[in-house]
Short mmCIF file of C-alpha atoms in Angstrom, two decimals:
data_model
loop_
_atom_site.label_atom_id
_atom_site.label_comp_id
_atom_site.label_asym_id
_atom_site.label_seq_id
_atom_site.Cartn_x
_atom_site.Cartn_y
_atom_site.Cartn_z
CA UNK A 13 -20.99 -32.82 -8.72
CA UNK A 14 -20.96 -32.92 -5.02
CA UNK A 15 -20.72 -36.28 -3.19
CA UNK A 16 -24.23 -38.19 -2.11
CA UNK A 17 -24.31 -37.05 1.46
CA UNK A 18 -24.72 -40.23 3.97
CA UNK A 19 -25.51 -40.56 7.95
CA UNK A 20 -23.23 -41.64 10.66
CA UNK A 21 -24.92 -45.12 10.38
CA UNK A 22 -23.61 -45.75 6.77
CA UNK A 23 -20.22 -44.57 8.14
CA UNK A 24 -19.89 -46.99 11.01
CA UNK A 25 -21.60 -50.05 8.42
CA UNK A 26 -18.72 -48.79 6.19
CA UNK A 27 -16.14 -48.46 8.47
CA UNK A 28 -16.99 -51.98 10.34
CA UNK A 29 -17.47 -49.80 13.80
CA UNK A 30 -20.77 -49.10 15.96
CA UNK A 31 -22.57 -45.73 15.54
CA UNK A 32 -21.08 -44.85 18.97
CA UNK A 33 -17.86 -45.58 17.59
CA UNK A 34 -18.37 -42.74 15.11
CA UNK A 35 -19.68 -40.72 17.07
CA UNK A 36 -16.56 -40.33 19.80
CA UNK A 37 -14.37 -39.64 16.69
CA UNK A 38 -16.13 -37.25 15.05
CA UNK A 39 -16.26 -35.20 18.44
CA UNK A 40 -12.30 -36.21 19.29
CA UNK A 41 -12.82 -38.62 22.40
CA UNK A 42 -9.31 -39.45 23.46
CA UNK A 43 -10.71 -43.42 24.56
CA UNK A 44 -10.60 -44.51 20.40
CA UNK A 45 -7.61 -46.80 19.30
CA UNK A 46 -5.62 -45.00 16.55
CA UNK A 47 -6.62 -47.49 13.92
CA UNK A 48 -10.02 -47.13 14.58
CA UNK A 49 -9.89 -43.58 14.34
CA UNK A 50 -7.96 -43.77 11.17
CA UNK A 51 -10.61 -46.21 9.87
CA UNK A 52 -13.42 -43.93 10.27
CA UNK A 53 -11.58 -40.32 9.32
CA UNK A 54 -10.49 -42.24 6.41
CA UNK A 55 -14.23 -43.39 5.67
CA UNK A 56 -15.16 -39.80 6.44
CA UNK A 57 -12.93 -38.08 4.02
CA UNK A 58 -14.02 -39.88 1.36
CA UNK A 59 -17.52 -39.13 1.60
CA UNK A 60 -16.97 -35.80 3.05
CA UNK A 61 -19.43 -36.46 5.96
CA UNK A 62 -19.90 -33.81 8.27
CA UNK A 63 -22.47 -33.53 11.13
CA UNK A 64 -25.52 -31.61 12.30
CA UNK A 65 -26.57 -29.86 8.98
CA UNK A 66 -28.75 -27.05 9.83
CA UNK A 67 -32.85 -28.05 9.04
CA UNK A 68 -32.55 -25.05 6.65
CA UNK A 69 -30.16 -27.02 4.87
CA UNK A 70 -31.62 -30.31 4.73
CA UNK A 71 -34.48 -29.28 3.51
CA UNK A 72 -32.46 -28.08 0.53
CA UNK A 73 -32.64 -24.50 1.61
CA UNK A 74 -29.17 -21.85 1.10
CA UNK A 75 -27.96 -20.10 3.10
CA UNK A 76 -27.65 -16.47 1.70
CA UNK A 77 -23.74 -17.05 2.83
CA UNK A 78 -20.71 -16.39 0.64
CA UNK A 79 -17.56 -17.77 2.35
CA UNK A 80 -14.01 -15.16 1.95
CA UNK A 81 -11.07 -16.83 1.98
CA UNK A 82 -7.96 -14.90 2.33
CA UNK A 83 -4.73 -16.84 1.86
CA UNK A 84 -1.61 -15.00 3.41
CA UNK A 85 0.68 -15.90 5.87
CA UNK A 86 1.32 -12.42 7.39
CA UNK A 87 -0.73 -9.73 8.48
CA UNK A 88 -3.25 -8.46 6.69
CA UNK A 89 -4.90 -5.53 8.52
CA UNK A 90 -2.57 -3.16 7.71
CA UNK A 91 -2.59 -4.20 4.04
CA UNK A 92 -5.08 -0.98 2.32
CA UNK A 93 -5.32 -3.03 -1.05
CA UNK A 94 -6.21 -5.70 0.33
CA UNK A 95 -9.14 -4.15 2.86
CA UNK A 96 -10.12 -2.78 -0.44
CA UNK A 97 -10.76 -6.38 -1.78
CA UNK A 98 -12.40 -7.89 1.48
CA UNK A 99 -14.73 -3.93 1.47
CA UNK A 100 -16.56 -4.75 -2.12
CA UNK A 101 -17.24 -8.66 -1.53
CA UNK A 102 -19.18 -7.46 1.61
CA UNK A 103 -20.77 -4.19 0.14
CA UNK A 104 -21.70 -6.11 -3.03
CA UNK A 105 -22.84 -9.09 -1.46
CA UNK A 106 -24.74 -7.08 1.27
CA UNK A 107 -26.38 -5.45 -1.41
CA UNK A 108 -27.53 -8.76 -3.23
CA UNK A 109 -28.87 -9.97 0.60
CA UNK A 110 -25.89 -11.80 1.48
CA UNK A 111 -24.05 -12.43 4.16
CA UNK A 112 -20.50 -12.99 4.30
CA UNK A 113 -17.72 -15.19 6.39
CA UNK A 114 -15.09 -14.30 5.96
CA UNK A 115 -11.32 -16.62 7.05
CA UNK A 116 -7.87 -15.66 6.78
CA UNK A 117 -5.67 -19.15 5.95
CA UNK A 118 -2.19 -18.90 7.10
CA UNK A 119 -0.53 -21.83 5.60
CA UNK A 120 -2.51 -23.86 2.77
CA UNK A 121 -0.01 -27.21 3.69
CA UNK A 122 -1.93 -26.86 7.30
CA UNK A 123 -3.98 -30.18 6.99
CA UNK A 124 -6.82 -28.85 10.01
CA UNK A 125 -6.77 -24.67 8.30
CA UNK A 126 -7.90 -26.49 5.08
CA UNK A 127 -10.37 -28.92 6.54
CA UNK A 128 -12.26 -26.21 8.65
CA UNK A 129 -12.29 -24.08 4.94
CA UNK A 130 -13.70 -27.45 2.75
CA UNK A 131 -16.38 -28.43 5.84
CA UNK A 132 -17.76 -24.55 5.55
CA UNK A 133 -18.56 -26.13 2.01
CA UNK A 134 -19.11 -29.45 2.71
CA UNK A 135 -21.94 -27.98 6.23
CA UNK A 136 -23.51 -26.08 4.06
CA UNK A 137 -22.61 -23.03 5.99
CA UNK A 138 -21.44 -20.86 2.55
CA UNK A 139 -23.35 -21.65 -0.60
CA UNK A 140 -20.25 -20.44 -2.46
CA UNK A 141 -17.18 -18.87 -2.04
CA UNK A 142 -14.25 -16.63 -3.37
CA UNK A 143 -10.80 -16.96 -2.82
CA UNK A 144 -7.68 -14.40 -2.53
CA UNK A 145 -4.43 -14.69 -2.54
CA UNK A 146 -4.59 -18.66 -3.89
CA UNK A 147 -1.44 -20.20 -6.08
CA UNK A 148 -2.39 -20.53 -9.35
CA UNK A 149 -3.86 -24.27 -8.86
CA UNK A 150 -4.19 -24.85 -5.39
CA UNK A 151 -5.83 -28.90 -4.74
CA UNK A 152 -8.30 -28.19 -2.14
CA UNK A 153 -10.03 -25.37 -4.35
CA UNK A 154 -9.70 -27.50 -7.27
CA UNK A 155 -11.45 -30.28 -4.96
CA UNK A 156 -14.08 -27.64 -3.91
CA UNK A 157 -15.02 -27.26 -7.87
CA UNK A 158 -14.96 -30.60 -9.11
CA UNK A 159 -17.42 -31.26 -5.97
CA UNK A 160 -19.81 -28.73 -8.01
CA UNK A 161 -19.51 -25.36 -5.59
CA UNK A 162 -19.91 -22.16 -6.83
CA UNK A 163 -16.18 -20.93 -6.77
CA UNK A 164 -14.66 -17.78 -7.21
CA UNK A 165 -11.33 -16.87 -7.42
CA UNK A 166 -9.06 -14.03 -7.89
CA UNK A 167 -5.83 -14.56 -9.65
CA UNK A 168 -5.99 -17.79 -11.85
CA UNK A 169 -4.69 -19.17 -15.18
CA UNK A 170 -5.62 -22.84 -16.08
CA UNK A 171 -6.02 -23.35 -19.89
CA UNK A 172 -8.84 -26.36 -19.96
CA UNK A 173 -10.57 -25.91 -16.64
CA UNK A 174 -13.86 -24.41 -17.89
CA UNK A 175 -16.03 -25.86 -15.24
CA UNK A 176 -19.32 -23.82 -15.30
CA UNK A 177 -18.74 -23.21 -11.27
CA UNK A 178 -15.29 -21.97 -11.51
CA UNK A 179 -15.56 -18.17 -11.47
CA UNK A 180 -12.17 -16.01 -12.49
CA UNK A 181 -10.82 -12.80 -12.26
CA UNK A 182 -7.18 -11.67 -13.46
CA UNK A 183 -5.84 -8.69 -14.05
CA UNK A 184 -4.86 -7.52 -17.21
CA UNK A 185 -1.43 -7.37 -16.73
CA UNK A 186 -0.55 -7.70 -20.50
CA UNK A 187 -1.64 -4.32 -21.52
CA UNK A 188 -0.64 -2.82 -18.21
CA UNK A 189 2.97 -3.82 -18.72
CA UNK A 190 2.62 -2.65 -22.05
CA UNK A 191 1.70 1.00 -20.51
CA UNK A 192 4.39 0.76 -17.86
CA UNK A 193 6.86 -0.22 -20.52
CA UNK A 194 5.86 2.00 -23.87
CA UNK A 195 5.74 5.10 -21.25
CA UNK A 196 9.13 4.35 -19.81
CA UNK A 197 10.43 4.10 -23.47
CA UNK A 198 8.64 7.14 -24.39
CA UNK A 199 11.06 8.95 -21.51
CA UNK A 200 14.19 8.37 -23.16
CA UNK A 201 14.52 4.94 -20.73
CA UNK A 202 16.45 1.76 -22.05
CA UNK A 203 17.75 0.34 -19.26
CA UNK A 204 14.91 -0.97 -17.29
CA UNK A 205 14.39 -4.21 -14.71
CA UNK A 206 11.48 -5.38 -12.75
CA UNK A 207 10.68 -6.56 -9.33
CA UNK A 208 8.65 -9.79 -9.73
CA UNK A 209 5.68 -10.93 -7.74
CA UNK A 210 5.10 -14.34 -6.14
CA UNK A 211 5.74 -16.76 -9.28
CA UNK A 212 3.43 -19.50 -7.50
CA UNK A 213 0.27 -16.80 -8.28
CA UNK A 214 -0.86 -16.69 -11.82
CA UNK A 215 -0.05 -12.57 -11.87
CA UNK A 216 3.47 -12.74 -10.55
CA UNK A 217 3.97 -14.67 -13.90
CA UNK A 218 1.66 -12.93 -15.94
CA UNK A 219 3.37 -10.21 -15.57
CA UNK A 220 6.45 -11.04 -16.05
CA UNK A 221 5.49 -12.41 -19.10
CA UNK A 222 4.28 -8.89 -20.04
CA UNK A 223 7.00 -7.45 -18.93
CA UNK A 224 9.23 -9.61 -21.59
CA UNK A 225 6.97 -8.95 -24.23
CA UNK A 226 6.60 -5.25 -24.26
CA UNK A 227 10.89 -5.33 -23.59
CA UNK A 228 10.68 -6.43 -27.10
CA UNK A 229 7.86 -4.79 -28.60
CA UNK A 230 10.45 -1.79 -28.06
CA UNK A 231 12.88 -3.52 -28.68
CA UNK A 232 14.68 -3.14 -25.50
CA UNK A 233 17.28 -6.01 -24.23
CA UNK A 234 16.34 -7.77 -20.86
CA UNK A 235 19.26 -7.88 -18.53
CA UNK A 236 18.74 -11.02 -16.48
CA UNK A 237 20.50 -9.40 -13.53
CA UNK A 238 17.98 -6.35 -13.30
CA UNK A 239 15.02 -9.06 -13.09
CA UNK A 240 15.22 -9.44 -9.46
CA UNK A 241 12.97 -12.13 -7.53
CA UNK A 242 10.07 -10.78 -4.86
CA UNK A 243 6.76 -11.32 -3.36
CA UNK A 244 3.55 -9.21 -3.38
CA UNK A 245 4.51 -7.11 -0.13
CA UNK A 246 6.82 -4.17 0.97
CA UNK A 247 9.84 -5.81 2.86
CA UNK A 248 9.84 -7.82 -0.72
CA UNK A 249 10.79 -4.67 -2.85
CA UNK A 250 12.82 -3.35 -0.18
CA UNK A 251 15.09 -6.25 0.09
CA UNK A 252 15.17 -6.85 -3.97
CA UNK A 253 16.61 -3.43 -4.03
CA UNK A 254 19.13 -4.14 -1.18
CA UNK A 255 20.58 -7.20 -2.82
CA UNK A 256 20.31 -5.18 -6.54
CA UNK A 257 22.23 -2.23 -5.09
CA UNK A 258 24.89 -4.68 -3.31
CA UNK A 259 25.16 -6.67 -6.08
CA UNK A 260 25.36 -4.67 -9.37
CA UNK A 261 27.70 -1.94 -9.99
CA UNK A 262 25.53 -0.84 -13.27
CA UNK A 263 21.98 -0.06 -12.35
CA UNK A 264 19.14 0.57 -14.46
CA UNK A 265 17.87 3.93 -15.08
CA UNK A 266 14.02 2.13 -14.00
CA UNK A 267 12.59 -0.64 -12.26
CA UNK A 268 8.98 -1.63 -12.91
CA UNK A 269 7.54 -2.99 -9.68
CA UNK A 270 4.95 -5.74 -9.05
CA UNK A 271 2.62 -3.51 -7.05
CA UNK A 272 2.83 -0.44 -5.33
CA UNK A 273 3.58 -2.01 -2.00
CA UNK A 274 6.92 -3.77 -3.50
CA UNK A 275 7.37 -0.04 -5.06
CA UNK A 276 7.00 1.75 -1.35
CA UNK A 277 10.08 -0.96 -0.43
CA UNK A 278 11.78 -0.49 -3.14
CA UNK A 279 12.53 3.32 -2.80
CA UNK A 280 12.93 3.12 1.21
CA UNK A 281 15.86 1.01 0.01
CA UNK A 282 16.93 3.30 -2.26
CA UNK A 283 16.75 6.48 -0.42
CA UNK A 284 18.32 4.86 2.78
CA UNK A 285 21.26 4.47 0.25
CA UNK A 286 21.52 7.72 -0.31
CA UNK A 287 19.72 7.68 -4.00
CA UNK A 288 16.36 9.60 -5.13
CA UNK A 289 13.38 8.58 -7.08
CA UNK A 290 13.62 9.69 -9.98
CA UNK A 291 16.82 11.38 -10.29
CA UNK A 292 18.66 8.28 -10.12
CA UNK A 293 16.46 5.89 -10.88
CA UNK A 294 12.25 5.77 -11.82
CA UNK A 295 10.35 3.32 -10.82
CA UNK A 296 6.32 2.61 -12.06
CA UNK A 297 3.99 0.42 -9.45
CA UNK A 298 1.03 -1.60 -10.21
CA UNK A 299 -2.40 -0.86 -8.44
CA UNK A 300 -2.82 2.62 -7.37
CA UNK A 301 -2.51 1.72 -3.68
CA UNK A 302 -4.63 4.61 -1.31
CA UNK A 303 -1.32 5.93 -0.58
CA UNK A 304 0.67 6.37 -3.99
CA UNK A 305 -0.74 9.32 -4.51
CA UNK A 306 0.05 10.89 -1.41
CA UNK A 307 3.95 9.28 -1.29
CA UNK A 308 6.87 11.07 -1.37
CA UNK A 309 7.57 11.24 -4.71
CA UNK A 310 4.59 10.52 -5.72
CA UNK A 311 4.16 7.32 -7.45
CA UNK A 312 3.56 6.74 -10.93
CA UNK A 313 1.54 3.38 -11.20
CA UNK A 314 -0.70 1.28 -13.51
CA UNK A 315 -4.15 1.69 -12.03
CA UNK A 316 -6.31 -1.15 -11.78
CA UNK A 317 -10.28 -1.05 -11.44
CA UNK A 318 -10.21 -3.36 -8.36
CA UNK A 319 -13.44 -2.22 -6.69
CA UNK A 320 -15.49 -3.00 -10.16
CA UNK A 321 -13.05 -6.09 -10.14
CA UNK A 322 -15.00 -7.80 -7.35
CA UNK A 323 -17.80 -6.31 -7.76
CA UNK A 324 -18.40 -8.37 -10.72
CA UNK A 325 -16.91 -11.16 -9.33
CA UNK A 326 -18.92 -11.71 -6.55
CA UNK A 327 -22.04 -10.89 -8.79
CA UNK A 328 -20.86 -14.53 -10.77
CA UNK A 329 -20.58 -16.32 -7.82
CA UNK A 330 -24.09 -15.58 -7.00
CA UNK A 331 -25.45 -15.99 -10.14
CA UNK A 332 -23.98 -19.16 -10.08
CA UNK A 333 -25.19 -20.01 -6.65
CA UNK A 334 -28.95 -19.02 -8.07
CA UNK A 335 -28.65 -20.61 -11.34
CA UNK A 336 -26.16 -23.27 -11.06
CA UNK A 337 -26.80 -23.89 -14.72
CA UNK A 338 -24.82 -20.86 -15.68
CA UNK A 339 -21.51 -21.18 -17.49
CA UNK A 340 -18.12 -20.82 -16.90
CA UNK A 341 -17.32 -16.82 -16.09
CA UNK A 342 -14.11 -15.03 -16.37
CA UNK A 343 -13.39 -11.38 -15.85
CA UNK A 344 -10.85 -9.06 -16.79
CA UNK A 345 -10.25 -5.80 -15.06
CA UNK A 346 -9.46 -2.89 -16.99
CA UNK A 347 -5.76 -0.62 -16.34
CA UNK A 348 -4.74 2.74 -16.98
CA UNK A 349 -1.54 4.37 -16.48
CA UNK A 350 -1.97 7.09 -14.09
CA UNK A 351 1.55 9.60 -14.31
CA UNK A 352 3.03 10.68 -10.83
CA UNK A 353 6.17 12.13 -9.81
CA UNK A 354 8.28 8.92 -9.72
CA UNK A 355 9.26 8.94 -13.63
CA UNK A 356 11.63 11.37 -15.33
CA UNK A 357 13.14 11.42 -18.67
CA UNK A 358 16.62 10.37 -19.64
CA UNK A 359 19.00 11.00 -22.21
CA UNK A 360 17.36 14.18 -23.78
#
C-alpha cells in the first residue's frame, strides 16, 4: 500500500529542524548545512513527502492522468515501432477520457531522472502508469508497486510477483521462434544463428530461450559462435554481423534476428560486404516494423499484434486505477509469420 502521506511539520518534528528549515530544502536554498539537508532528504525519502498536492487530489479526487515512461538512452523519434507503442497508449487512453504524460528516461542509475518519475506518482499527478523499455526487474518500478500504484509494464518476467497492481504484457516469443525456426527448417535450412536482444529485458532472453528450444524441436545443433550478442536497435545488428563476418570463416545459411530493426543492420552489413539477402544468407525479423515490407528484399518477419498489445494494456491499467480491487493482469500478444522476400530454400 502507499505510504501515510504527512505535512512538512511532521518532517521538521522528525527531522529535529524548524518548518522553515524544511522548507529551504525542499525548494534547494543554497544557505542549508549539508547535514541538515541530508537529515531532512533522508526523512523525506522515507515517507515520500512531496509538496503542494493539487485540492483535486487531496480531496481524494484522480486525476484522469496515465504517466508513459519510455526508458532508452538514445533517440527515439526516429524509432517507427516504438511511435507505434507511445500512438495506442494515447489513442486508447484518449478514448477512455484520459490524459497522458508522457517522459523519456535516459539512464535509470540517474538518481534526479528517477526521482522526478516516482514524485509524478508520489504528487498525484498520474493515477497510474506504464512503462517501456524497463529491465526485467527494475527497483524503482518495483518500489512504485509495492507502494500500491496501478503499474503497467511492457516486457516482464517475474515468477511470484502477482501483485494485483502489477499489469504485464510480453510477447509471445515462444511460439514466434517456433514459426521463425520450423519455417526456416521447412526451407531446407540447418545452419542457422541468431542476433540476440538486450539480455537485461525479459524478451531478449525469452527469446533466446525460444530460439534454443525450437533448435531442438528440429533437431538442429546450436553453434555457439553463430549466437552473436546485440541490443534492440539497428547499429546492434549491423555491428553483430561485422564482427560475425570478420570472425567466422563458416557462416550460416540464416540468422534469426531480434527485431526487424537489428534485421535492417544486419543486411546493410552484409550487403556492404559484398553478400545478398537471401542468396547467401536469409535472415527472419521480429515485429513487422512499417518498413519491412517496403525493404529491399523485403523482409520476412514474425508479426506481432502490437497495437491490440497496448491497447489492452492500457485498458488494465485503468481498470485497475477504477477498481483497485482488481487482480493481477497479464497479457500475451498473439504472432504470425508473415513470408517476404528475405528467405530462400537451400539444399534442394
Amino acid at each position: 500500500m502507499k505510504k501515510t502521506e504527512i505535512n512538512s511539520v511532521e518532517i521538521a518534528r522528525l527531522a529535529g529542524v524548524s518548518r522553515s528549515t524544511v522548507s529551504r530544502v525542499i525548494n534547494n536554498y543554497a544557505n542549508v548545512p549539508p547535514e541538515t539537508r541530508k537529515k531532512v532528504m533522508e526523512v523525506i525519502d522515507a515517507y515520500q513527502y512531496v509538496p503542494n498536492l493539487s485540492a483535486q487530489v487531496l480531496a481524494g479526487k484522480g486525476t484522469r492522468t496515465i504517466g508513459l515512461f519510455v526508458i532508452e538512452a538514445g533517440r527515439i523519434s526516429g524509432d517507427m515501432l516504438t511511435n507505434l507503442l507511445l500512438a495506442s497508449v494515447v489513442e486508447h487512453a484518449s478514448s477512455r477520457g484520459y490524459y497522458v504524460l508522457t517522459y523519456i528516461i535516459r539512464d535509470t542509475a540517474d538518481a534526479d531522472s528517477v526521482r522526478g518519475v516516482k514524485d509524478a506518482f508520489y504528487q498525484r499527478r498520474v493515477d497510474g502508469g506504464i512503462f517501456i523499455g524497463a529491465a526485467n526487474e527494475e527497483p524503482f518500478i518495483e518500489a512504485l508497486i509495492a507502494d500500491g500504484f496501478a503499474v503497467g509494464v511492457v516486457d516482464q518476467h517475474l515468477p511470484g510477483r502477482s501483485e494485483a497492481n502489477r499489469i504485464v504484457a510480453n510477447f509471445d516469443n515462444a511460439y514466434g521462434m517456433r514459426l521463425a525456426v520450423g519455417y526456416l527448417a521447412e526451407l531446407g535450412h540447418r545452419d542457422i544463428g541468431i542476433v540476440n536482444g538486450d539480455m537485461n529485458r525479459y524478451s531478449g532472453i525469452d527469446k533466446y530461450n525460444g530460439f534454443l528450444a525450437a533448435m531442438q524441436e528440429h533437431g538442429l545443433e546450436v553453434r555457439e559462435s553463430w549466437v552473436r550478442p546485440g541490443l534492440f536497435h539497428e547499429e546492434a545488428g549491423y555491428q553483430a554481423m561485422r564482427k560475425l563476418l570478420e570472425e567466422e570463416k563458416r557462416l550460416p545459411t540464416a540468422m534469426i534476428m531480434a527485431n526487424d530493426s537489428v534485421a535492417f543492420g544486419a543486411i546493410r552489413a552484409l550487403q556492404e560486404a559484398g553478400l545478398s539477402v537471401p542468396e547467401d544468407m536469409s535472415v527472419i525479423g521480429f515485429d513487422d516494423h512499417a518498413l519491412s515490407a517496403r525493404f529491399k528484399p523485403a523482409l520476412t518477419t514474425v508479426a506481432i499484434d502490437f497495437g491490440d498489445m497496448m491497447s489492452s494494456l492500457t485498458d488494465y491499467v485503468i481498470g485497475h486505477i477504477e477498481d483497485a480491487e482488481g487482480t493481477a493482469s497479464r497479457y500475451m500478444s498473439s504472432s504470425r509469420l508473415i513470408k517476404r522476400e528475405s528467405c530462400r530454400p537451400v539444399g534442394r
